[in-house]
Amino acid sequence: MDELLQDFLIETGEHVEAVTSQLVEFEREPTNHEAIANIYRLVHTIKGTCGFLDLPRLEKLAHAAEALIGRVRDASCATPEAVTLILAAIDRIKSILVEIERLEAEPEGSDADLIGELEKAATAQPNAAPPAHLPTTGGAPASASDAGAAGAATKAGRDNAGIRVSVEALERIMRLVSELVLTRNQLLDVTRGETNSLISAPLQRLSSLTTDLQDGVMRARMQPIDRLFSKLPRLVRDLCVELDKKIDLVIEGADTELDRQLVEVLRDPLTHIVRNCADHGIEPPDAREAAGKPRAGCIHVRASHEAGLLIVEVADDGRGLDLARIRAKAEAVGLATAEDIAAMSAHEIRRFVFAAGFSTAASVTNVSGRGIGMDVVRSRIESVGGSVELSSTEGAGARFTIKLPLTLAIAPALVVRCAGQRFALPQQAVTEAVSIMHEGSSRLDFVSGALMARLRGEIMPIIDLRAVLGLPPLPDARAHDGLIVVVRTGRNCYGLLVDGVTDFQEIVVKPVGAALSHIPVYAGNTILGDGSVVLILDPNGVAAAQGIEPLDGLSAKAANDARQTPQREATTLLLFNTGAGPLKALPLSLISRIVTATRADLVHVDGCWMLRHQGALMPVIPICDPGDDGTRDQWPVLVAGVGGEPLGLLISEIVDVVAEAIEIDVAGATGGVIGSLIVRGKPTEMIDLAYYLQRARPEAFRRGHARKFAVLLVDDKAFFRDMLAPVIMAAGYDVTTAASGAEALALCERGHQFDAVVSDLEMPDMDGYSLARALRKEAGEGLPLIALDAHAGPAIASASLTAGFRCAVGKFDRQTLLKALGEALEGAAFNDAALEQRFASVAAKADVAA
Amino acid sequence: MNRPELVRRRSSTTPLEAQRSRQVFTVSLSGETLGLPIEYVRTVLRAERIAPAPLAPRWVRGLINLRGHVVVAVSLRDRLGWRDADPSGAPLAVGVEIGDENFAVIVDDVGDVIEVPEDRRIASPPAMAESTRRLMLAVYALESGFLPVIDLRAALVETGAAAA
């Protein structure tokens, strides 16, 4: 291209930018005479140069714009219409400049329409429109003007202090420096072992010089983010006009520098986010006033460096994210089920904003709905190894936080070994590497078929790199003497299973060629210090390839669900004393009331103590013997029992009421005590109420040994759950309780495995028979089901058998219950053939049941 | 990449002559002779230390470090879909540069730069396999036999993920 034309394009481009930002500034501060004079001068210059270079179209346009600007300057007022017109002219000039660059000549076309408008406005009667000094966009914060008005002045200053360097020249230098870095790495590699060599001192010097040179060149590639920020005042100004809102723009850290490449990456996302804040975030002035906020909303844009990253924050003080609407939309669009949504935290709900196909705007407005969506914003930022987060307070505003690496060209990386090959992982994404073996046992476990690892209390999915790459798999990952590299990106968190880590070096990232670019697992390739080529893995690509859902999906929750043993209900316990001896406990739900009995109230009848209670005699078990203490006159009596036959337990004193998940440590040896447990640090005995309820039966029930099978106890009444769960637990089983058939089925659906199910028959919503049928369908023949009923008569027995229960047991018949459980579970076989048999019979039954 | 003597002949062709003939670098593969358009050919090398690229299409053998540049090693045999086996030994490859992408095209043997007159050009022979035909720029009938000239751009760059 003609050198003159090229210079013209560059120079005029800069002028045009300066005019735009200064004009927006002037609109806010119409008394700034210097600004408007400056604008006039710039446009006049543009006009002159166009004439000189024989670009008539541009010249005519610049002339018309100049006339209107002159008018504005003289009248010292700027109506929004006038400013909009001038900006439109500037835009038109910009687009013509683009065409000139492409065609190397002025494009054909007429701007008569625009010129007409400009001339009309320039010659309009001064009283036609009130020369209001319109504060269209609220106050004039100082920092915004820093970016705008000062920009043009300092730019001129900057020009004098520096020289223009073409992008190509800089790129070439960058390439050479990259090669230098690689060669330096090679030299270091070669001389690694030799410490006393003559070469090591100069090599060290060379190495640090190279690092400094690398640093220097990278800095040369850096540009102040003001390049992007300077466009924002105009953008916000246009948005104010279009949306009829008042918005202040505050910019901070415009001189923060970032790599040239990243400026481009950030351009569209930043624009979209600001548009979004203006469109969806900031409320109209009336709504803001009604909410007690200033009429003008504020968008605060801030750039800074932090821990080797570039942070860009865009915050608004608008209405914040409407979580309810997001929930509704997510469900409507099908991004998640209603239950999952209900269980999500506010943070997880907010992430839906970034999901593809999501937009809560009732109509996609022209402003923020054009072209690029939030999901594209996020993927663009993530494609360079950055992250974007969204936080919000309903009613107060929202904040977008974008994090980007400072440069893309050279990055520290971890080199890992897998199946005899090496791969590089960006160090940014790696937080740590731990060995698979941990204190003799493996950290790895299969949970619902997927490999997971436990790391300091956190559970994360494990990705076997061999599987991702299609390399020969390991016979047993859990026994492997390898490493888990913990990878954390904005979106994913997982452990990558590799054979080992060989190295940690700074690598020059080169993009993969066309032949490999379609593979999402690779982010690029590089040459290591020893000259070998390794592929660079993309942490997000690897996760996606393995089907790991990113954390804005449900994988964190799903993982937690899968790994958690079903939580035991915390039971409210009454702690009390019965004279000498350890603390005693009884589930509070078993107790209907607590009364005080005096010596006079207690009568000893027929070998038993009785208490006058509510007009009748209630048997009282003296756990604490009243005869012991002659001085005492009153004792608390715990009244327990369901239905018509209450029973009183005489105790010494009530100590406390606590809520704990019951874990019987030691089964009780004496009747009346289920077992011992630790409650709040104190050894406590759990009273066996059932024992006392059936005191008439002299023999204590057997406690057998059983393997730790998992039993699911289903009963809608807490009383029975609390009564029987400890009993079953003390017999050596793992007990999970469910309060309804639906809850029981939900547990099974979520992947919890049970060896037997004990269920009440009479339950609201879903009775035991229906539950049994559902369980049979789900789990097949092999799962023993035992029915519980208050009166396990013959009718009940046969009905249960039909429904699929093994047998029916009376609720108070603990002996039979434990015997039935024992028989059912001891008989279970655990070899594969039994599994197949179960499947076969289920398949056969499926036809019958359907 | 270096430009060895191989390509010196190019500069001696007058524009008029260039219209009437084309310069082609011959290689042999499974006993057949094929031609590569000279404008992309840069050098000949032994493809050693190929770093495999898992998940890549079958015809991408891996990556090579060629004087500091990462070069994609591709098997011409596999790219054409010919099923016979590779000869043993370190493979011979033609260094090719298309745009800013570098490839090492693995062949059985290399030949020389020859000039093929355009009037020898024919429609592709019926016996040619479809997979081969698709990747041909042109076929010439010479005294020594047919010489298909490979469309390197189509074979290596404009492949997308759906290469044979």
Short mmCIF file of C-alpha atoms in Angstrom, two decimals, chain A residues 129-284:
data_model
loop_
_atom_site.label_atom_id
_atom_site.label_comp_id
_atom_site.label_asym_id
_atom_site.label_seq_id
_atom_site.Cartn_x
_atom_site.Cartn_y
_atom_site.Cartn_z
CA ALA A 129 -34.20 22.85 20.78
CA PRO A 130 -33.62 24.10 24.28
CA PRO A 131 -29.89 24.56 24.75
CA ALA A 132 -29.97 22.56 27.91
CA HIS A 133 -26.78 21.57 29.55
CA LEU A 134 -28.17 18.13 29.82
CA PRO A 135 -26.57 15.92 32.40
CA THR A 136 -27.65 13.00 30.29
CA THR A 137 -25.40 10.56 31.91
CA GLY A 138 -25.35 11.74 35.48
CA GLY A 139 -22.33 13.17 37.25
CA ALA A 140 -18.87 13.37 35.83
CA PRO A 141 -16.57 11.08 37.76
CA ALA A 142 -12.98 12.10 37.45
CA SER A 143 -11.56 8.76 36.54
CA ALA A 144 -13.66 8.44 33.43
CA SER A 145 -12.36 11.71 32.16
CA ASP A 146 -8.85 10.45 32.82
CA ALA A 147 -9.37 7.79 30.26
CA GLY A 148 -11.02 10.11 27.78
CA ALA A 149 -9.85 13.69 27.63
CA ALA A 150 -6.43 13.11 29.01
CA GLY A 151 -6.03 10.27 26.60
CA ALA A 152 -5.66 12.46 23.55
CA ALA A 153 -3.28 14.85 25.23
CA THR A 154 -1.03 12.18 26.62
CA LYS A 155 -1.16 10.27 23.40
CA ALA A 156 0.48 13.20 21.71
CA GLY A 157 3.00 13.24 24.51
CA ARG A 158 3.59 9.55 24.15
CA ASP A 159 4.21 9.90 20.48
CA ASN A 160 7.06 12.23 21.09
CA ALA A 161 8.67 9.95 23.66
CA GLY A 162 8.42 6.77 21.62
CA ILE A 163 8.63 5.44 18.10
CA ARG A 164 6.29 3.34 16.07
CA VAL A 165 7.24 -0.27 15.72
CA SER A 166 5.32 -2.43 13.32
CA VAL A 167 3.57 -5.42 14.80
CA GLU A 168 5.51 -7.68 12.46
CA ALA A 169 8.85 -6.51 13.74
CA LEU A 170 7.74 -7.14 17.29
CA GLU A 171 6.44 -10.59 16.39
CA ARG A 172 9.72 -11.44 14.77
CA ILE A 173 11.65 -10.40 17.83
CA MET A 174 9.25 -12.42 19.96
CA ARG A 175 9.83 -15.51 17.83
CA LEU A 176 13.58 -15.15 18.06
CA VAL A 177 13.41 -14.73 21.79
CA SER A 178 11.25 -17.85 22.03
CA GLU A 179 13.88 -19.77 20.09
CA LEU A 180 16.50 -18.35 22.40
CA VAL A 181 14.55 -19.54 25.41
CA LEU A 182 14.28 -23.02 23.94
CA THR A 183 17.97 -23.16 23.12
CA ARG A 184 18.75 -21.94 26.63
CA ASN A 185 16.59 -24.75 27.97
CA GLN A 186 18.48 -27.22 25.83
CA LEU A 187 21.84 -26.01 27.09
CA LEU A 188 20.63 -26.23 30.67
CA ASP A 189 19.39 -29.72 29.99
CA VAL A 190 22.70 -30.85 28.55
CA THR A 191 24.80 -29.44 31.36
CA ARG A 192 22.38 -30.47 34.06
CA GLY A 193 24.61 -32.96 35.71
CA GLU A 194 27.87 -31.10 35.41
CA THR A 195 28.35 -28.68 38.21
CA ASN A 196 32.02 -27.89 37.88
CA SER A 197 32.16 -27.38 34.18
CA LEU A 198 33.78 -24.19 32.88
CA ILE A 199 30.60 -23.58 31.02
CA SER A 200 28.30 -23.29 33.99
CA ALA A 201 29.12 -19.73 35.04
CA PRO A 202 28.69 -18.14 31.62
CA LEU A 203 25.69 -20.37 31.07
CA GLN A 204 24.06 -19.10 34.22
CA ARG A 205 24.67 -15.56 33.05
CA LEU A 206 23.28 -16.42 29.64
CA SER A 207 20.29 -17.96 31.27
CA SER A 208 19.43 -14.95 33.38
CA LEU A 209 20.05 -12.61 30.44
CA THR A 210 17.66 -14.68 28.38
CA THR A 211 15.05 -14.48 31.08
CA ASP A 212 15.44 -10.72 31.25
CA LEU A 213 15.29 -10.41 27.49
CA GLN A 214 12.20 -12.56 27.43
CA ASP A 215 10.69 -10.37 30.05
CA GLY A 216 11.58 -7.21 28.19
CA VAL A 217 10.18 -8.36 24.88
CA MET A 218 6.99 -9.56 26.49
CA ARG A 219 6.62 -6.18 28.07
CA ALA A 220 7.06 -4.57 24.68
CA ARG A 221 4.13 -6.58 23.51
CA MET A 222 2.09 -5.34 26.40
CA GLN A 223 -0.35 -2.57 25.88
CA PRO A 224 -2.33 -0.63 28.41
CA ILE A 225 -5.83 -1.95 28.72
CA ASP A 226 -6.96 1.60 28.09
CA ARG A 227 -7.09 0.51 24.48
CA LEU A 228 -10.24 -1.34 25.40
CA PHE A 229 -11.46 0.89 28.17
CA SER A 230 -11.40 4.01 26.04
CA LYS A 231 -14.21 2.58 23.96
CA LEU A 232 -16.43 2.16 26.96
CA PRO A 233 -17.56 5.76 27.58
CA ARG A 234 -18.98 5.95 24.10
CA LEU A 235 -20.59 2.55 24.51
CA VAL A 236 -22.22 3.49 27.78
CA ARG A 237 -23.32 6.81 26.39
CA ASP A 238 -25.06 5.13 23.48
CA LEU A 239 -26.64 2.61 25.81
CA CYS A 240 -28.01 5.40 28.00
CA VAL A 241 -29.67 6.94 25.02
CA GLU A 242 -30.98 3.70 23.66
CA LEU A 243 -32.27 2.30 26.95
CA ASP A 244 -33.37 5.63 28.37
CA LYS A 245 -31.41 5.07 31.56
CA LYS A 246 -28.84 7.08 33.43
CA ILE A 247 -25.54 5.33 33.91
CA ASP A 248 -22.24 6.57 35.24
CA LEU A 249 -19.09 4.83 34.12
CA VAL A 250 -16.14 4.64 36.46
CA ILE A 251 -12.89 3.28 35.09
CA GLU A 252 -9.94 2.30 37.21
CA GLY A 253 -6.57 0.91 36.25
CA ALA A 254 -6.71 1.91 32.60
CA ASP A 255 -2.94 1.84 32.49
CA THR A 256 -2.77 -1.82 33.51
CA GLU A 257 -0.90 -3.62 30.80
CA LEU A 258 -1.65 -6.84 29.05
CA ASP A 259 -0.34 -8.81 26.12
CA ARG A 260 -1.43 -7.65 22.71
CA GLN A 261 -3.07 -10.95 21.94
CA LEU A 262 -5.16 -10.79 25.06
CA VAL A 263 -6.47 -7.35 24.20
CA GLU A 264 -8.25 -8.92 21.28
CA VAL A 265 -9.53 -11.81 23.33
CA LEU A 266 -11.02 -9.42 25.84
CA ARG A 267 -12.58 -6.96 23.43
CA ASP A 268 -15.91 -8.58 22.66
CA PRO A 269 -16.46 -10.16 26.06
CA LEU A 270 -15.89 -6.83 27.81
CA THR A 271 -18.32 -5.09 25.50
CA HIS A 272 -20.91 -7.75 26.01
CA ILE A 273 -20.61 -7.71 29.77
CA VAL A 274 -20.94 -3.93 29.95
CA ARG A 275 -23.94 -4.09 27.66
CA ASN A 276 -25.39 -6.75 29.85
CA CYS A 277 -24.97 -4.68 32.99
CA ALA A 278 -26.59 -1.69 31.34
CA ASP A 279 -29.42 -3.67 29.84
CA HIS A 280 -30.31 -6.21 32.51
CA GLY A 281 -28.55 -4.94 35.60
CA ILE A 282 -29.15 -1.22 35.94
CA GLU A 283 -32.78 -0.29 36.53
CA PRO A 284 -34.54 2.67 34.89
#
